[in-house]
PDB file of C-alpha atoms in Angstrom:
ATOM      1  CA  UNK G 364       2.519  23.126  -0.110  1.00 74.00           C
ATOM      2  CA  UNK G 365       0.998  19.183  -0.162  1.00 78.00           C
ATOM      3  CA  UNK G 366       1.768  19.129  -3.742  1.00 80.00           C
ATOM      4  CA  UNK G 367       4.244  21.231  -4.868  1.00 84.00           C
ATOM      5  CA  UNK G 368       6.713  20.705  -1.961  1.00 89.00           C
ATOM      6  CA  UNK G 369       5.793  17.354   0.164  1.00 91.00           C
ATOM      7  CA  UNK G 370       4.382  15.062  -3.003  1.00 94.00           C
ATOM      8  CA  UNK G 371       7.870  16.967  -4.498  1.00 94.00           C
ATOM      9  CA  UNK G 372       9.952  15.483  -2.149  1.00 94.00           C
ATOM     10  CA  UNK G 373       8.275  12.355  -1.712  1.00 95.00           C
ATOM     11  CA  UNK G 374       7.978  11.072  -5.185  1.00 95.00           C
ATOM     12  CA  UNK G 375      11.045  12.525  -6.890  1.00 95.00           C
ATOM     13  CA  UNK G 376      13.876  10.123  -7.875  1.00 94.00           C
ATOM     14  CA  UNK G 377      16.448   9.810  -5.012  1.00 92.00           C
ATOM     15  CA  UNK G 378      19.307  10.784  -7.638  1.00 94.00           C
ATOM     16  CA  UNK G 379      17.266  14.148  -6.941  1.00 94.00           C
ATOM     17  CA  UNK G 380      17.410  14.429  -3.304  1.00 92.00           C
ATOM     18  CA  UNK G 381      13.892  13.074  -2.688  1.00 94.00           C
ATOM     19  CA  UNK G 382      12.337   9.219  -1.883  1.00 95.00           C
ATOM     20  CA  UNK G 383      11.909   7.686  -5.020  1.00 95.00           C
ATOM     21  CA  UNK G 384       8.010   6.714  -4.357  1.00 97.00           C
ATOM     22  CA  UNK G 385       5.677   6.552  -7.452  1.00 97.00           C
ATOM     23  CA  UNK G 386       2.846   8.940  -7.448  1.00 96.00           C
ATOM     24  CA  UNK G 387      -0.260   7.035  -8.224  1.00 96.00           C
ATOM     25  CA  UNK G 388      -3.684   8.589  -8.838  1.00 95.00           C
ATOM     26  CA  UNK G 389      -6.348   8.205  -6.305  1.00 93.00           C
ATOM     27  CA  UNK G 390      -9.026   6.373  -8.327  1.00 94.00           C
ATOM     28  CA  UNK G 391      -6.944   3.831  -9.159  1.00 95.00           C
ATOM     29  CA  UNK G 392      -6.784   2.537  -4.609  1.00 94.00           C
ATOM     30  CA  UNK G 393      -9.910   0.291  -4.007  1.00 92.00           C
ATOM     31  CA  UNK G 394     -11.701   0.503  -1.517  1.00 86.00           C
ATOM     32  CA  UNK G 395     -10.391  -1.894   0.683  1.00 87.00           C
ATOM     33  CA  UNK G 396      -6.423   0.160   0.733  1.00 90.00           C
ATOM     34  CA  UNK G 397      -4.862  -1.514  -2.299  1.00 95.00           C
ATOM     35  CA  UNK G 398      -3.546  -0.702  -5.757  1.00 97.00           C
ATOM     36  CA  UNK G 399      -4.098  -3.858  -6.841  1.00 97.00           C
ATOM     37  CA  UNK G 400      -1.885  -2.971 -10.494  1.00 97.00           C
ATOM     38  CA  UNK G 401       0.681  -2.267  -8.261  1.00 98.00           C
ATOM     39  CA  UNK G 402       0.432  -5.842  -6.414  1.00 98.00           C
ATOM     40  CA  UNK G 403       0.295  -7.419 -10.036  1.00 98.00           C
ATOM     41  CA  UNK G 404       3.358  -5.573 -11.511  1.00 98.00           C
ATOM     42  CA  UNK G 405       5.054  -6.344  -8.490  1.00 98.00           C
ATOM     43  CA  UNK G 406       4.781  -9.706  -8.351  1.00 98.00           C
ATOM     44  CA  UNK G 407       4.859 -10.926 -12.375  1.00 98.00           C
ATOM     45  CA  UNK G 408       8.342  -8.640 -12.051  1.00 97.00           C
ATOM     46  CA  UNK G 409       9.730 -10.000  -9.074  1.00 96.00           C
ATOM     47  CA  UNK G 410       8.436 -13.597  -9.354  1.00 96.00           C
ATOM     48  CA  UNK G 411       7.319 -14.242 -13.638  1.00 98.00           C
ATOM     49  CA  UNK G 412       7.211 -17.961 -12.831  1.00 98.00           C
ATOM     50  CA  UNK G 413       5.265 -18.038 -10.026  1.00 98.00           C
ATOM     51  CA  UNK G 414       2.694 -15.500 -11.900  1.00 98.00           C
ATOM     52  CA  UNK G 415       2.092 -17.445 -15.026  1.00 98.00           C
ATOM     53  CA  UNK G 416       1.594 -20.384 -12.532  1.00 98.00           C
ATOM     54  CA  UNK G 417      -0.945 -18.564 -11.056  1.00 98.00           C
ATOM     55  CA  UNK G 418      -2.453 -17.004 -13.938  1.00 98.00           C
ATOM     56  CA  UNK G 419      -3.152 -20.742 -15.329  1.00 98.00           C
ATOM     57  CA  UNK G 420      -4.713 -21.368 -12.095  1.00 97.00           C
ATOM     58  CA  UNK G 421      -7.367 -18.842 -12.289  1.00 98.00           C
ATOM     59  CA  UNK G 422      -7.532 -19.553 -16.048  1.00 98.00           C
ATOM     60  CA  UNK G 423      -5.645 -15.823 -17.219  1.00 98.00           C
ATOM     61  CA  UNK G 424      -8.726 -14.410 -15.077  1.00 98.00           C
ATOM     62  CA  UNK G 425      -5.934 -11.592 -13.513  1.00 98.00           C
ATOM     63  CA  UNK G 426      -9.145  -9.496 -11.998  1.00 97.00           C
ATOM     64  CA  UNK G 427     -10.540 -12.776  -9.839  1.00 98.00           C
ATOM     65  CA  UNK G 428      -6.742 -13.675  -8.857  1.00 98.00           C
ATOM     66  CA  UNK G 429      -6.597 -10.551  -7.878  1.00 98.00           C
ATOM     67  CA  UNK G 430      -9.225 -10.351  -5.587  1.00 97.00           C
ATOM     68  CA  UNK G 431      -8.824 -13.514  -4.318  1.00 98.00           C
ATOM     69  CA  UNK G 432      -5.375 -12.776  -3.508  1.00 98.00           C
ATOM     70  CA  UNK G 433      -6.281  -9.184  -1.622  1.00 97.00           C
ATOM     71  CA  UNK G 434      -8.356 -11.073   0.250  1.00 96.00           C
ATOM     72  CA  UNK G 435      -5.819 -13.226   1.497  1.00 97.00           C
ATOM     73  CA  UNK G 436      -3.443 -10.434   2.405  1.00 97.00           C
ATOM     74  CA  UNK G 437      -6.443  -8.556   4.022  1.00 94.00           C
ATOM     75  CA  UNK G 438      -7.151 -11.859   6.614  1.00 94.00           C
ATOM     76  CA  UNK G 439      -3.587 -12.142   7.405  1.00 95.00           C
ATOM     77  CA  UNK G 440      -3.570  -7.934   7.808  1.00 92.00           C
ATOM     78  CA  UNK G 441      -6.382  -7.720   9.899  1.00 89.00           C
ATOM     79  CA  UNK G 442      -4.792 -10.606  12.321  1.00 92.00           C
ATOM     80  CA  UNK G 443      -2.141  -7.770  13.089  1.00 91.00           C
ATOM     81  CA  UNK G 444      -1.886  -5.273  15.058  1.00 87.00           C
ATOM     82  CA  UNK G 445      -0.295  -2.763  12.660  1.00 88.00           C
ATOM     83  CA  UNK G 446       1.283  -2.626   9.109  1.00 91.00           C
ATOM     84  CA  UNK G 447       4.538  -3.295  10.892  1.00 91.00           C
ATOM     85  CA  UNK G 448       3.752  -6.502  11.859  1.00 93.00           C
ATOM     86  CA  UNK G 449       1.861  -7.349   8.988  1.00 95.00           C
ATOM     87  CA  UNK G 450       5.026  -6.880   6.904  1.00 94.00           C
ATOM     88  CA  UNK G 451       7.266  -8.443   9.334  1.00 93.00           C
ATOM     89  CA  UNK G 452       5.160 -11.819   9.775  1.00 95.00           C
ATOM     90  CA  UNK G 453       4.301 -11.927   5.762  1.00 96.00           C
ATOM     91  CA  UNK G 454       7.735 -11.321   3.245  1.00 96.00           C
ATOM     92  CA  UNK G 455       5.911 -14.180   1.315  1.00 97.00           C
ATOM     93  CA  UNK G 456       2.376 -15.872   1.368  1.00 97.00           C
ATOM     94  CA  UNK G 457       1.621 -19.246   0.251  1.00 97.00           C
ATOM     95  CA  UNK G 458      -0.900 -18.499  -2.016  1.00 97.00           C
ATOM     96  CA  UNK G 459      -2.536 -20.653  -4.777  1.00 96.00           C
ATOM     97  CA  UNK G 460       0.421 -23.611  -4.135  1.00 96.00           C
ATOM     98  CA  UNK G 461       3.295 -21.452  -4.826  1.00 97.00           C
ATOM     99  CA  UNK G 462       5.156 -18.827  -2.584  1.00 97.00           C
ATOM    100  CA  UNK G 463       4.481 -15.197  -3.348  1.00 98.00           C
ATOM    101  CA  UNK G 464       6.576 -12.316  -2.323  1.00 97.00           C
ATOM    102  CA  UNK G 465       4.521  -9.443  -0.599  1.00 97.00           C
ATOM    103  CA  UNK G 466       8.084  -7.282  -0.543  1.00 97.00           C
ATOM    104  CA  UNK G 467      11.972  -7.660  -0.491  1.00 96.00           C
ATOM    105  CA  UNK G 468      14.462  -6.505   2.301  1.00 93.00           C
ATOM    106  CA  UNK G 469      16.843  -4.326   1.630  1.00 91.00           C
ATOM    107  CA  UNK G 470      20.796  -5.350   2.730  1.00 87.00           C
ATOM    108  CA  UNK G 471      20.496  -8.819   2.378  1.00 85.00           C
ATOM    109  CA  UNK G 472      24.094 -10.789   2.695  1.00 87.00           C
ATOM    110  CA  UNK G 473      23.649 -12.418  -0.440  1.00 85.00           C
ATOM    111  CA  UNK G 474      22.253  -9.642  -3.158  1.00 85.00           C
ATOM    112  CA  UNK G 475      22.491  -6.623  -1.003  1.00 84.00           C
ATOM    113  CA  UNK G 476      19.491  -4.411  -2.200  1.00 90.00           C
ATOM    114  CA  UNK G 477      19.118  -6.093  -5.638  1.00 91.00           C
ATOM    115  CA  UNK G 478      15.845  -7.588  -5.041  1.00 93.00           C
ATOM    116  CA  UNK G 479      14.854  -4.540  -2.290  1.00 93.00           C
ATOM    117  CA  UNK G 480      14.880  -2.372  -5.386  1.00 93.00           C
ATOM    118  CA  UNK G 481      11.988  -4.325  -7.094  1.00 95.00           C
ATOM    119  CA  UNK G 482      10.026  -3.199  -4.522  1.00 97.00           C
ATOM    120  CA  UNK G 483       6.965  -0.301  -5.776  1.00 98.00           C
ATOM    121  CA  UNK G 484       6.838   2.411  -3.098  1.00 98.00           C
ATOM    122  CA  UNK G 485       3.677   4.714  -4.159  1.00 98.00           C
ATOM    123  CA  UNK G 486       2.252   7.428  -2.350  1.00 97.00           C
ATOM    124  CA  UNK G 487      -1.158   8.722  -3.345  1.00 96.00           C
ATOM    125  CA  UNK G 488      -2.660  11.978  -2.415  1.00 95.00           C
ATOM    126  CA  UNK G 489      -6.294  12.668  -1.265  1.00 90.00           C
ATOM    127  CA  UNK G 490      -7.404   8.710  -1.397  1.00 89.00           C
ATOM    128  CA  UNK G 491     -10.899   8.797   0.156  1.00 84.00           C
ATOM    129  CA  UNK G 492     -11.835   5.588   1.899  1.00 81.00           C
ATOM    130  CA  UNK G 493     -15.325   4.533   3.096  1.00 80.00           C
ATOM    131  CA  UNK G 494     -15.906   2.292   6.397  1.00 74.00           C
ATOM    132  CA  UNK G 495     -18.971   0.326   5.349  1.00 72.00           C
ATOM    133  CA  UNK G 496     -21.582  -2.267   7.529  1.00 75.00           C
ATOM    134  CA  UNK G 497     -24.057  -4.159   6.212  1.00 84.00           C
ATOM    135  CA  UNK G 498     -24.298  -1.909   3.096  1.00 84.00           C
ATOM    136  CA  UNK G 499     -24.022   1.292   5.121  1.00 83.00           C
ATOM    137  CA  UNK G 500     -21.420   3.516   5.316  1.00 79.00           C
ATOM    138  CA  UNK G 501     -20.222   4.551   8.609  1.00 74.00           C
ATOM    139  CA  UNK G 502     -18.077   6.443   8.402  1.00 75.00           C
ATOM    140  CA  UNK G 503     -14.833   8.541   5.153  1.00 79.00           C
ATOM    141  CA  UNK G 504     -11.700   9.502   5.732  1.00 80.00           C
ATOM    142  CA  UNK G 505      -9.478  10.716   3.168  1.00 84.00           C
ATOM    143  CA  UNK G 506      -6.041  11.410   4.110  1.00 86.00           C
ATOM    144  CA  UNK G 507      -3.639  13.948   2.916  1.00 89.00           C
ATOM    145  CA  UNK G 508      -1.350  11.256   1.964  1.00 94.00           C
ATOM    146  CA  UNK G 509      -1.202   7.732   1.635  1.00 94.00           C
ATOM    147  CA  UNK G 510       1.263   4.997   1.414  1.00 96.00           C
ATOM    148  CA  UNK G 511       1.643   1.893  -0.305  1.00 97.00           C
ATOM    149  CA  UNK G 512       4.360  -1.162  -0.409  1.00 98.00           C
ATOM    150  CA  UNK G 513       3.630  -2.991  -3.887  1.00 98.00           C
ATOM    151  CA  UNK G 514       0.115  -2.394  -3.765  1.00 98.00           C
ATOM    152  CA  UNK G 515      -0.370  -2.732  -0.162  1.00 97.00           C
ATOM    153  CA  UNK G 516      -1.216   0.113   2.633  1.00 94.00           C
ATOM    154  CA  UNK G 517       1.362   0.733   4.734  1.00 94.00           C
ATOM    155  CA  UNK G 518      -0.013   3.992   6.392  1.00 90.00           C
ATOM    156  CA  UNK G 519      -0.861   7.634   5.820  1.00 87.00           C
ATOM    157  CA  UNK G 520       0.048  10.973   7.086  1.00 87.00           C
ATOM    158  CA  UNK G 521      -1.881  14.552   7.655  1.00 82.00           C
ATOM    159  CA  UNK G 522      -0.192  17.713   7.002  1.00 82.00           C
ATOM    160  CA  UNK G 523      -0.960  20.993   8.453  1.00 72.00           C
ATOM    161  CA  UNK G 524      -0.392  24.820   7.526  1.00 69.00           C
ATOM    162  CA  UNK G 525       1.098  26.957  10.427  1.00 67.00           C
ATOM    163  CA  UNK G 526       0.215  29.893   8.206  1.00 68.00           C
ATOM    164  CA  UNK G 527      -2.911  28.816   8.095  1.00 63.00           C
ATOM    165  CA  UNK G 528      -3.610  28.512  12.019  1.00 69.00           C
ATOM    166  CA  UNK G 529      -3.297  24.839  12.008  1.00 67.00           C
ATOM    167  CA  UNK G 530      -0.712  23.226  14.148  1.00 66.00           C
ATOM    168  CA  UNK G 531       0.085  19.224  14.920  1.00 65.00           C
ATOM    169  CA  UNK G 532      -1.602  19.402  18.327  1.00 66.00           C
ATOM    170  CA  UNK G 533      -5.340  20.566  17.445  1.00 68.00           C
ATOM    171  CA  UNK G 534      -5.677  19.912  13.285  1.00 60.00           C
ATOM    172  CA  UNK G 535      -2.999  16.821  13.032  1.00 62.00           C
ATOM    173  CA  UNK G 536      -2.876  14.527  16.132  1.00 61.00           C
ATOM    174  CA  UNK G 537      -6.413  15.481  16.909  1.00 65.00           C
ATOM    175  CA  UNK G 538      -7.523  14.646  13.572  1.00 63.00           C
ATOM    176  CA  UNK G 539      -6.045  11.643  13.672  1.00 61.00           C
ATOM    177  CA  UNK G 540      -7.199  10.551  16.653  1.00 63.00           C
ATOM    178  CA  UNK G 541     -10.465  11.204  15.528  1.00 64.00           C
ATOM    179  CA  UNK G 542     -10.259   9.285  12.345  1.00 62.00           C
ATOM    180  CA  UNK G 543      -8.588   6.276  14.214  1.00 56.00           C
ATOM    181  CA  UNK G 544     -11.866   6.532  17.013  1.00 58.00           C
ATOM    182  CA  UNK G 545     -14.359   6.252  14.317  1.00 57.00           C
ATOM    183  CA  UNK G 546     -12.957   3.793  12.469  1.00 49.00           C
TER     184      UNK G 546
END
């Protein structure tokens, strides 16, 4: 059902009746929740200038930008209290000297959803994700499905089977309570 009808609807083109997300692999999410390709496509797309400037900053070194840049986006993350916020404090970063966009708006009064369409919704199934300290782990959750703004987690979401036995009130809310607990 996770697959064939859910992942279906999620990630088929809206022309088709569904969202219009990309389905991305799991092994290509680091560790720390991004799809860093994504983040890269995203912005050398949206903003080319502002990429090759940065690009000739870090001396075409696009796997240290990288990095450096995720861990920008992961300070300014972790000062919020949910991906909601995150987004809404941070449509661009100043980054490196120049301004780059995390995500567009849709309906703006000036270009409507030109620019909102730039944007690379992805939804990946099965992404495990390890809580480490001090070199241990603590603790792996890997939810049913995960979901990512141009590279960046925006949340996930557990599905059940009522055939199955499994309803939202033991297996989902439980489970996520659980998950949210321990990490």
């Amino acid at each position: 059902i996770q697959h064939d009808y859910v992942m279906k609807y999620i990630c088929s083109r809206e022309e088709e009746g569904g969202l219009g997300y990309r389905e991305t692999p799991s092994n290509v999410v680091s560790n720390d929740l991004f799809i860093p390709a994504h983040l890269a496509e995203f912005i050398s797309n949206s903003e080319p200038e502002v990429w090759r400037k940065l690009m000739m900053l870090y001396k075409q070194d696009e796997h240290k930008l990288l990095n450096e840049l995720k861990e920008e986006i992961k300070a300014r993350y972790l000062e919020s209290q949910n991906a909601a916020t995150f987004f809404n404090k941070n449509r661009t970063i100043n980054f490196g000297g120049e301004c780059v966009p995390l995500y567009y708006v849709s309906g703006t009064e000036l270009r409507g959803d030109v620019d909102f369409k730039k944007n690379i919704f992805a939804a990946v199934e099965e992404s495990s994700h390890t809580i480490m300290l001090n070199d241990s782990r603590l603790y792996t959750i890997r939810p049913d499905v995960s979901f990512y703004l141009n590279g960046i987690y925006i949340g996930y979401m557990e599905l059940k089977a009522v055939v199955m036995g499994q309803n939202a009130a033991e297996h989902g809310r439980g489970k996520i309570i659980k998950d949210y607990l321990s990490t």
